[in-house]
């Protein structure tokens, strides 16, 4: 996962908390962060993602940025999936777009080609699972 590549310690903590399915991030990705940012910031985010995408997978780096931004709280206060879900739900309307975009951009540059490889592997795994279901 991107988190494993970008922050192995946080990834290990998520493993220990049985949070590797990333259920806590489904709303972020399905609603494209609609509830986490203010209405105006959400519109700016969506416009940027759809009209002038810096990277086709910016939402994944944005999710990683949210985790990295709240890293200390996750490491200190999250002990299982329920507490992770509770913490993520508490972020509703609490995030500021500019710092998260800045951090996601830094994370994308840091990940480089390895990050692209991780995303390609994730896509291939999802495609295989979908074809298996059909």
mmCIF file with all atom_site columns, N, CA and C in Angstrom, residues 93-133:
data_model
loop_
_atom_site.group_PDB
_atom_site.id
_atom_site.type_symbol
_atom_site.label_atom_id
_atom_site.label_alt_id
_atom_site.label_comp_id
_atom_site.label_asym_id
_atom_site.label_entity_id
_atom_site.label_seq_id
_atom_site.pdbx_PDB_ins_code
_atom_site.Cartn_x
_atom_site.Cartn_y
_atom_site.Cartn_z
_atom_site.occupancy
_atom_site.B_iso_or_equiv
_atom_site.pdbx_formal_charge
_atom_site.auth_seq_id
_atom_site.auth_comp_id
_atom_site.auth_asym_id
_atom_site.auth_atom_id
_atom_site.pdbx_PDB_model_num
ATOM 1   N N  . UNK A 1 93  ? -15.525 17.861  8.178   1.00 0.00 ? 93  UNK A N  1
ATOM 2   C CA . UNK A 1 93  ? -15.555 19.312  8.212   1.00 0.00 ? 93  UNK A CA 1
ATOM 3   C C  . UNK A 1 93  ? -14.381 19.948  8.940   1.00 0.00 ? 93  UNK A C  1
ATOM 4   N N  . UNK A 1 94  ? -13.411 19.148  9.363   1.00 0.00 ? 94  UNK A N  1
ATOM 5   C CA . UNK A 1 94  ? -12.310 19.648  10.174  1.00 0.00 ? 94  UNK A CA 1
ATOM 6   C C  . UNK A 1 94  ? -11.002 19.838  9.403   1.00 0.00 ? 94  UNK A C  1
ATOM 7   N N  . UNK A 1 95  ? -10.928 19.351  8.179   1.00 0.00 ? 95  UNK A N  1
ATOM 8   C CA . UNK A 1 95  ? -9.675  19.426  7.428   1.00 0.00 ? 95  UNK A CA 1
ATOM 9   C C  . UNK A 1 95  ? -9.582  20.723  6.638   1.00 0.00 ? 95  UNK A C  1
ATOM 10  N N  . UNK A 1 96  ? -8.372  21.174  6.454   1.00 0.00 ? 96  UNK A N  1
ATOM 11  C CA . UNK A 1 96  ? -8.097  22.354  5.636   1.00 0.00 ? 96  UNK A CA 1
ATOM 12  C C  . UNK A 1 96  ? -7.428  21.884  4.345   1.00 0.00 ? 96  UNK A C  1
ATOM 13  N N  . UNK A 1 97  ? -7.944  22.322  3.222   1.00 0.00 ? 97  UNK A N  1
ATOM 14  C CA . UNK A 1 97  ? -7.518  21.781  1.930   1.00 0.00 ? 97  UNK A CA 1
ATOM 15  C C  . UNK A 1 97  ? -6.062  22.089  1.585   1.00 0.00 ? 97  UNK A C  1
ATOM 16  N N  . UNK A 1 98  ? -5.638  23.325  1.726   1.00 0.00 ? 98  UNK A N  1
ATOM 17  C CA . UNK A 1 98  ? -4.296  23.709  1.268   1.00 0.00 ? 98  UNK A CA 1
ATOM 18  C C  . UNK A 1 98  ? -3.182  22.875  1.907   1.00 0.00 ? 98  UNK A C  1
ATOM 19  N N  . UNK A 1 99  ? -3.164  22.724  3.231   1.00 0.00 ? 99  UNK A N  1
ATOM 20  C CA . UNK A 1 99  ? -2.099  21.895  3.812   1.00 0.00 ? 99  UNK A CA 1
ATOM 21  C C  . UNK A 1 99  ? -2.153  20.439  3.343   1.00 0.00 ? 99  UNK A C  1
ATOM 22  N N  . UNK A 1 100 ? -3.362  19.911  3.175   1.00 0.00 ? 100 UNK A N  1
ATOM 23  C CA . UNK A 1 100 ? -3.491  18.522  2.734   1.00 0.00 ? 100 UNK A CA 1
ATOM 24  C C  . UNK A 1 100 ? -3.011  18.355  1.289   1.00 0.00 ? 100 UNK A C  1
ATOM 25  N N  . UNK A 1 101 ? -3.341  19.326  0.425   1.00 0.00 ? 101 UNK A N  1
ATOM 26  C CA . UNK A 1 101 ? -2.859  19.261  -0.960  1.00 0.00 ? 101 UNK A CA 1
ATOM 27  C C  . UNK A 1 101 ? -1.344  19.389  -1.015  1.00 0.00 ? 101 UNK A C  1
ATOM 28  N N  . UNK A 1 102 ? -0.796  20.285  -0.205  1.00 0.00 ? 102 UNK A N  1
ATOM 29  C CA . UNK A 1 102 ? 0.654   20.437  -0.170  1.00 0.00 ? 102 UNK A CA 1
ATOM 30  C C  . UNK A 1 102 ? 1.341   19.159  0.260   1.00 0.00 ? 102 UNK A C  1
ATOM 31  N N  . UNK A 1 103 ? 0.822   18.536  1.322   1.00 0.00 ? 103 UNK A N  1
ATOM 32  C CA . UNK A 1 103 ? 1.409   17.294  1.810   1.00 0.00 ? 103 UNK A CA 1
ATOM 33  C C  . UNK A 1 103 ? 1.231   16.169  0.810   1.00 0.00 ? 103 UNK A C  1
ATOM 34  N N  . UNK A 1 104 ? 0.070   16.080  0.168   1.00 0.00 ? 104 UNK A N  1
ATOM 35  C CA . UNK A 1 104 ? -0.143  15.009  -0.820  1.00 0.00 ? 104 UNK A CA 1
ATOM 36  C C  . UNK A 1 104 ? 0.803   15.166  -2.003  1.00 0.00 ? 104 UNK A C  1
ATOM 37  N N  . UNK A 1 105 ? 1.081   16.384  -2.392  1.00 0.00 ? 105 UNK A N  1
ATOM 38  C CA . UNK A 1 105 ? 2.029   16.630  -3.475  1.00 0.00 ? 105 UNK A CA 1
ATOM 39  C C  . UNK A 1 105 ? 3.446   16.201  -3.081  1.00 0.00 ? 105 UNK A C  1
ATOM 40  N N  . UNK A 1 106 ? 3.834   16.517  -1.854  1.00 0.00 ? 106 UNK A N  1
ATOM 41  C CA . UNK A 1 106 ? 5.151   16.096  -1.348  1.00 0.00 ? 106 UNK A CA 1
ATOM 42  C C  . UNK A 1 106 ? 5.228   14.570  -1.296  1.00 0.00 ? 106 UNK A C  1
ATOM 43  N N  . UNK A 1 107 ? 4.165   13.926  -0.821  1.00 0.00 ? 107 UNK A N  1
ATOM 44  C CA . UNK A 1 107 ? 4.148   12.469  -0.731  1.00 0.00 ? 107 UNK A CA 1
ATOM 45  C C  . UNK A 1 107 ? 4.249   11.823  -2.109  1.00 0.00 ? 107 UNK A C  1
ATOM 46  N N  . UNK A 1 108 ? 3.562   12.415  -3.085  1.00 0.00 ? 108 UNK A N  1
ATOM 47  C CA . UNK A 1 108 ? 3.633   11.866  -4.444  1.00 0.00 ? 108 UNK A CA 1
ATOM 48  C C  . UNK A 1 108 ? 5.054   11.956  -4.989  1.00 0.00 ? 108 UNK A C  1
ATOM 49  N N  . UNK A 1 109 ? 5.690   13.099  -4.781  1.00 0.00 ? 109 UNK A N  1
ATOM 50  C CA . UNK A 1 109 ? 7.080   13.252  -5.252  1.00 0.00 ? 109 UNK A CA 1
ATOM 51  C C  . UNK A 1 109 ? 8.011   12.296  -4.519  1.00 0.00 ? 109 UNK A C  1
ATOM 52  N N  . UNK A 1 110 ? 7.808   12.142  -3.212  1.00 0.00 ? 110 UNK A N  1
ATOM 53  C CA . UNK A 1 110 ? 8.631   11.241  -2.417  1.00 0.00 ? 110 UNK A CA 1
ATOM 54  C C  . UNK A 1 110 ? 8.474   9.798   -2.896  1.00 0.00 ? 110 UNK A C  1
ATOM 55  N N  . UNK A 1 111 ? 7.235   9.394   -3.173  1.00 0.00 ? 111 UNK A N  1
ATOM 56  C CA . UNK A 1 111 ? 6.967   8.014   -3.591  1.00 0.00 ? 111 UNK A CA 1
ATOM 57  C C  . UNK A 1 111 ? 7.551   7.724   -4.976  1.00 0.00 ? 111 UNK A C  1
ATOM 58  N N  . UNK A 1 112 ? 7.516   8.720   -5.851  1.00 0.00 ? 112 UNK A N  1
ATOM 59  C CA . UNK A 1 112 ? 8.098   8.571   -7.187  1.00 0.00 ? 112 UNK A CA 1
ATOM 60  C C  . UNK A 1 112 ? 7.574   7.363   -7.931  1.00 0.00 ? 112 UNK A C  1
ATOM 61  N N  . UNK A 1 113 ? 8.466   6.674   -8.611  1.00 0.00 ? 113 UNK A N  1
ATOM 62  C CA . UNK A 1 113 ? 8.076   5.512   -9.416  1.00 0.00 ? 113 UNK A CA 1
ATOM 63  C C  . UNK A 1 113 ? 7.586   4.366   -8.554  1.00 0.00 ? 113 UNK A C  1
ATOM 64  N N  . UNK A 1 114 ? 8.125   4.244   -7.340  1.00 0.00 ? 114 UNK A N  1
ATOM 65  C CA . UNK A 1 114 ? 7.659   3.187   -6.442  1.00 0.00 ? 114 UNK A CA 1
ATOM 66  C C  . UNK A 1 114 ? 6.179   3.379   -6.122  1.00 0.00 ? 114 UNK A C  1
ATOM 67  N N  . UNK A 1 115 ? 5.756   4.630   -5.953  1.00 0.00 ? 115 UNK A N  1
ATOM 68  C CA . UNK A 1 115 ? 4.343   4.915   -5.712  1.00 0.00 ? 115 UNK A CA 1
ATOM 69  C C  . UNK A 1 115 ? 3.484   4.545   -6.908  1.00 0.00 ? 115 UNK A C  1
ATOM 70  N N  . UNK A 1 116 ? 3.971   4.837   -8.099  1.00 0.00 ? 116 UNK A N  1
ATOM 71  C CA . UNK A 1 116 ? 3.246   4.462   -9.312  1.00 0.00 ? 116 UNK A CA 1
ATOM 72  C C  . UNK A 1 116 ? 3.127   2.941   -9.408  1.00 0.00 ? 116 UNK A C  1
ATOM 73  N N  . UNK A 1 117 ? 4.199   2.230   -9.052  1.00 0.00 ? 117 UNK A N  1
ATOM 74  C CA . UNK A 1 117 ? 4.169   0.765   -9.074  1.00 0.00 ? 117 UNK A CA 1
ATOM 75  C C  . UNK A 1 117 ? 3.142   0.215   -8.090  1.00 0.00 ? 117 UNK A C  1
ATOM 76  N N  . UNK A 1 118 ? 3.080   0.822   -6.894  1.00 0.00 ? 118 UNK A N  1
ATOM 77  C CA . UNK A 1 118 ? 2.105   0.385   -5.883  1.00 0.00 ? 118 UNK A CA 1
ATOM 78  C C  . UNK A 1 118 ? 0.694   0.574   -6.422  1.00 0.00 ? 118 UNK A C  1
ATOM 79  N N  . UNK A 1 119 ? 0.427   1.712   -7.039  1.00 0.00 ? 119 UNK A N  1
ATOM 80  C CA . UNK A 1 119 ? -0.916  1.991   -7.564  1.00 0.00 ? 119 UNK A CA 1
ATOM 81  C C  . UNK A 1 119 ? -1.251  1.035   -8.702  1.00 0.00 ? 119 UNK A C  1
ATOM 82  N N  . UNK A 1 120 ? -0.307  0.772   -9.588  1.00 0.00 ? 120 UNK A N  1
ATOM 83  C CA . UNK A 1 120 ? -0.541  -0.188  -10.673 1.00 0.00 ? 120 UNK A CA 1
ATOM 84  C C  . UNK A 1 120 ? -0.833  -1.571  -10.115 1.00 0.00 ? 120 UNK A C  1
ATOM 85  N N  . UNK A 1 121 ? -0.119  -1.967  -9.074  1.00 0.00 ? 121 UNK A N  1
ATOM 86  C CA . UNK A 1 121 ? -0.363  -3.269  -8.444  1.00 0.00 ? 121 UNK A CA 1
ATOM 87  C C  . UNK A 1 121 ? -1.756  -3.304  -7.829  1.00 0.00 ? 121 UNK A C  1
ATOM 88  N N  . UNK A 1 122 ? -2.157  -2.215  -7.172  1.00 0.00 ? 122 UNK A N  1
ATOM 89  C CA . UNK A 1 122 ? -3.499  -2.138  -6.583  1.00 0.00 ? 122 UNK A CA 1
ATOM 90  C C  . UNK A 1 122 ? -4.561  -2.261  -7.662  1.00 0.00 ? 122 UNK A C  1
ATOM 91  N N  . UNK A 1 123 ? -4.364  -1.571  -8.784  1.00 0.00 ? 123 UNK A N  1
ATOM 92  C CA . UNK A 1 123 ? -5.328  -1.633  -9.885  1.00 0.00 ? 123 UNK A CA 1
ATOM 93  C C  . UNK A 1 123 ? -5.416  -3.042  -10.455 1.00 0.00 ? 123 UNK A C  1
ATOM 94  N N  . UNK A 1 124 ? -4.280  -3.694  -10.620 1.00 0.00 ? 124 UNK A N  1
ATOM 95  C CA . UNK A 1 124 ? -4.275  -5.060  -11.158 1.00 0.00 ? 124 UNK A CA 1
ATOM 96  C C  . UNK A 1 124 ? -4.979  -6.017  -10.205 1.00 0.00 ? 124 UNK A C  1
ATOM 97  N N  . UNK A 1 125 ? -4.753  -5.840  -8.916  1.00 0.00 ? 125 UNK A N  1
ATOM 98  C CA . UNK A 1 125 ? -5.400  -6.699  -7.916  1.00 0.00 ? 125 UNK A CA 1
ATOM 99  C C  . UNK A 1 125 ? -6.909  -6.492  -7.948  1.00 0.00 ? 125 UNK A C  1
ATOM 100 N N  . UNK A 1 126 ? -7.355  -5.228  -8.022  1.00 0.00 ? 126 UNK A N  1
ATOM 101 C CA . UNK A 1 126 ? -8.796  -4.962  -8.089  1.00 0.00 ? 126 UNK A CA 1
ATOM 102 C C  . UNK A 1 126 ? -9.414  -5.525  -9.349  1.00 0.00 ? 126 UNK A C  1
ATOM 103 N N  . UNK A 1 127 ? -8.731  -5.383  -10.477 1.00 0.00 ? 127 UNK A N  1
ATOM 104 C CA . UNK A 1 127 ? -9.240  -5.924  -11.750 1.00 0.00 ? 127 UNK A CA 1
ATOM 105 C C  . UNK A 1 127 ? -9.361  -7.440  -11.670 1.00 0.00 ? 127 UNK A C  1
ATOM 106 N N  . UNK A 1 128 ? -8.396  -8.107  -11.072 1.00 0.00 ? 128 UNK A N  1
ATOM 107 C CA . UNK A 1 128 ? -8.448  -9.560  -10.936 1.00 0.00 ? 128 UNK A CA 1
ATOM 108 C C  . UNK A 1 128 ? -9.606  -9.982  -10.046 1.00 0.00 ? 128 UNK A C  1
ATOM 109 N N  . UNK A 1 129 ? -9.823  -9.232  -8.964  1.00 0.00 ? 129 UNK A N  1
ATOM 110 C CA . UNK A 1 129 ? -10.942 -9.540  -8.074  1.00 0.00 ? 129 UNK A CA 1
ATOM 111 C C  . UNK A 1 129 ? -12.273 -9.332  -8.776  1.00 0.00 ? 129 UNK A C  1
ATOM 112 N N  . UNK A 1 130 ? -12.386 -8.271  -9.554  1.00 0.00 ? 130 UNK A N  1
ATOM 113 C CA . UNK A 1 130 ? -13.629 -8.009  -10.294 1.00 0.00 ? 130 UNK A CA 1
ATOM 114 C C  . UNK A 1 130 ? -13.905 -9.090  -11.322 1.00 0.00 ? 130 UNK A C  1
ATOM 115 N N  . UNK A 1 131 ? -12.886 -9.512  -12.055 1.00 0.00 ? 131 UNK A N  1
ATOM 116 C CA . UNK A 1 131 ? -13.085 -10.547 -13.078 1.00 0.00 ? 131 UNK A CA 1
ATOM 117 C C  . UNK A 1 131 ? -13.447 -11.879 -12.427 1.00 0.00 ? 131 UNK A C  1
ATOM 118 N N  . UNK A 1 132 ? -12.915 -12.131 -11.225 1.00 0.00 ? 132 UNK A N  1
ATOM 119 C CA . UNK A 1 132 ? -13.239 -13.337 -10.502 1.00 0.00 ? 132 UNK A CA 1
ATOM 120 C C  . UNK A 1 132 ? -14.694 -13.334 -10.058 1.00 0.00 ? 132 UNK A C  1
ATOM 121 N N  . UNK A 1 133 ? -15.219 -12.159 -9.718  1.00 0.00 ? 133 UNK A N  1
ATOM 122 C CA . UNK A 1 133 ? -16.599 -12.048 -9.281  1.00 0.00 ? 133 UNK A CA 1
ATOM 123 C C  . UNK A 1 133 ? -17.575 -12.224 -10.438 1.00 0.00 ? 133 UNK A C  1
#
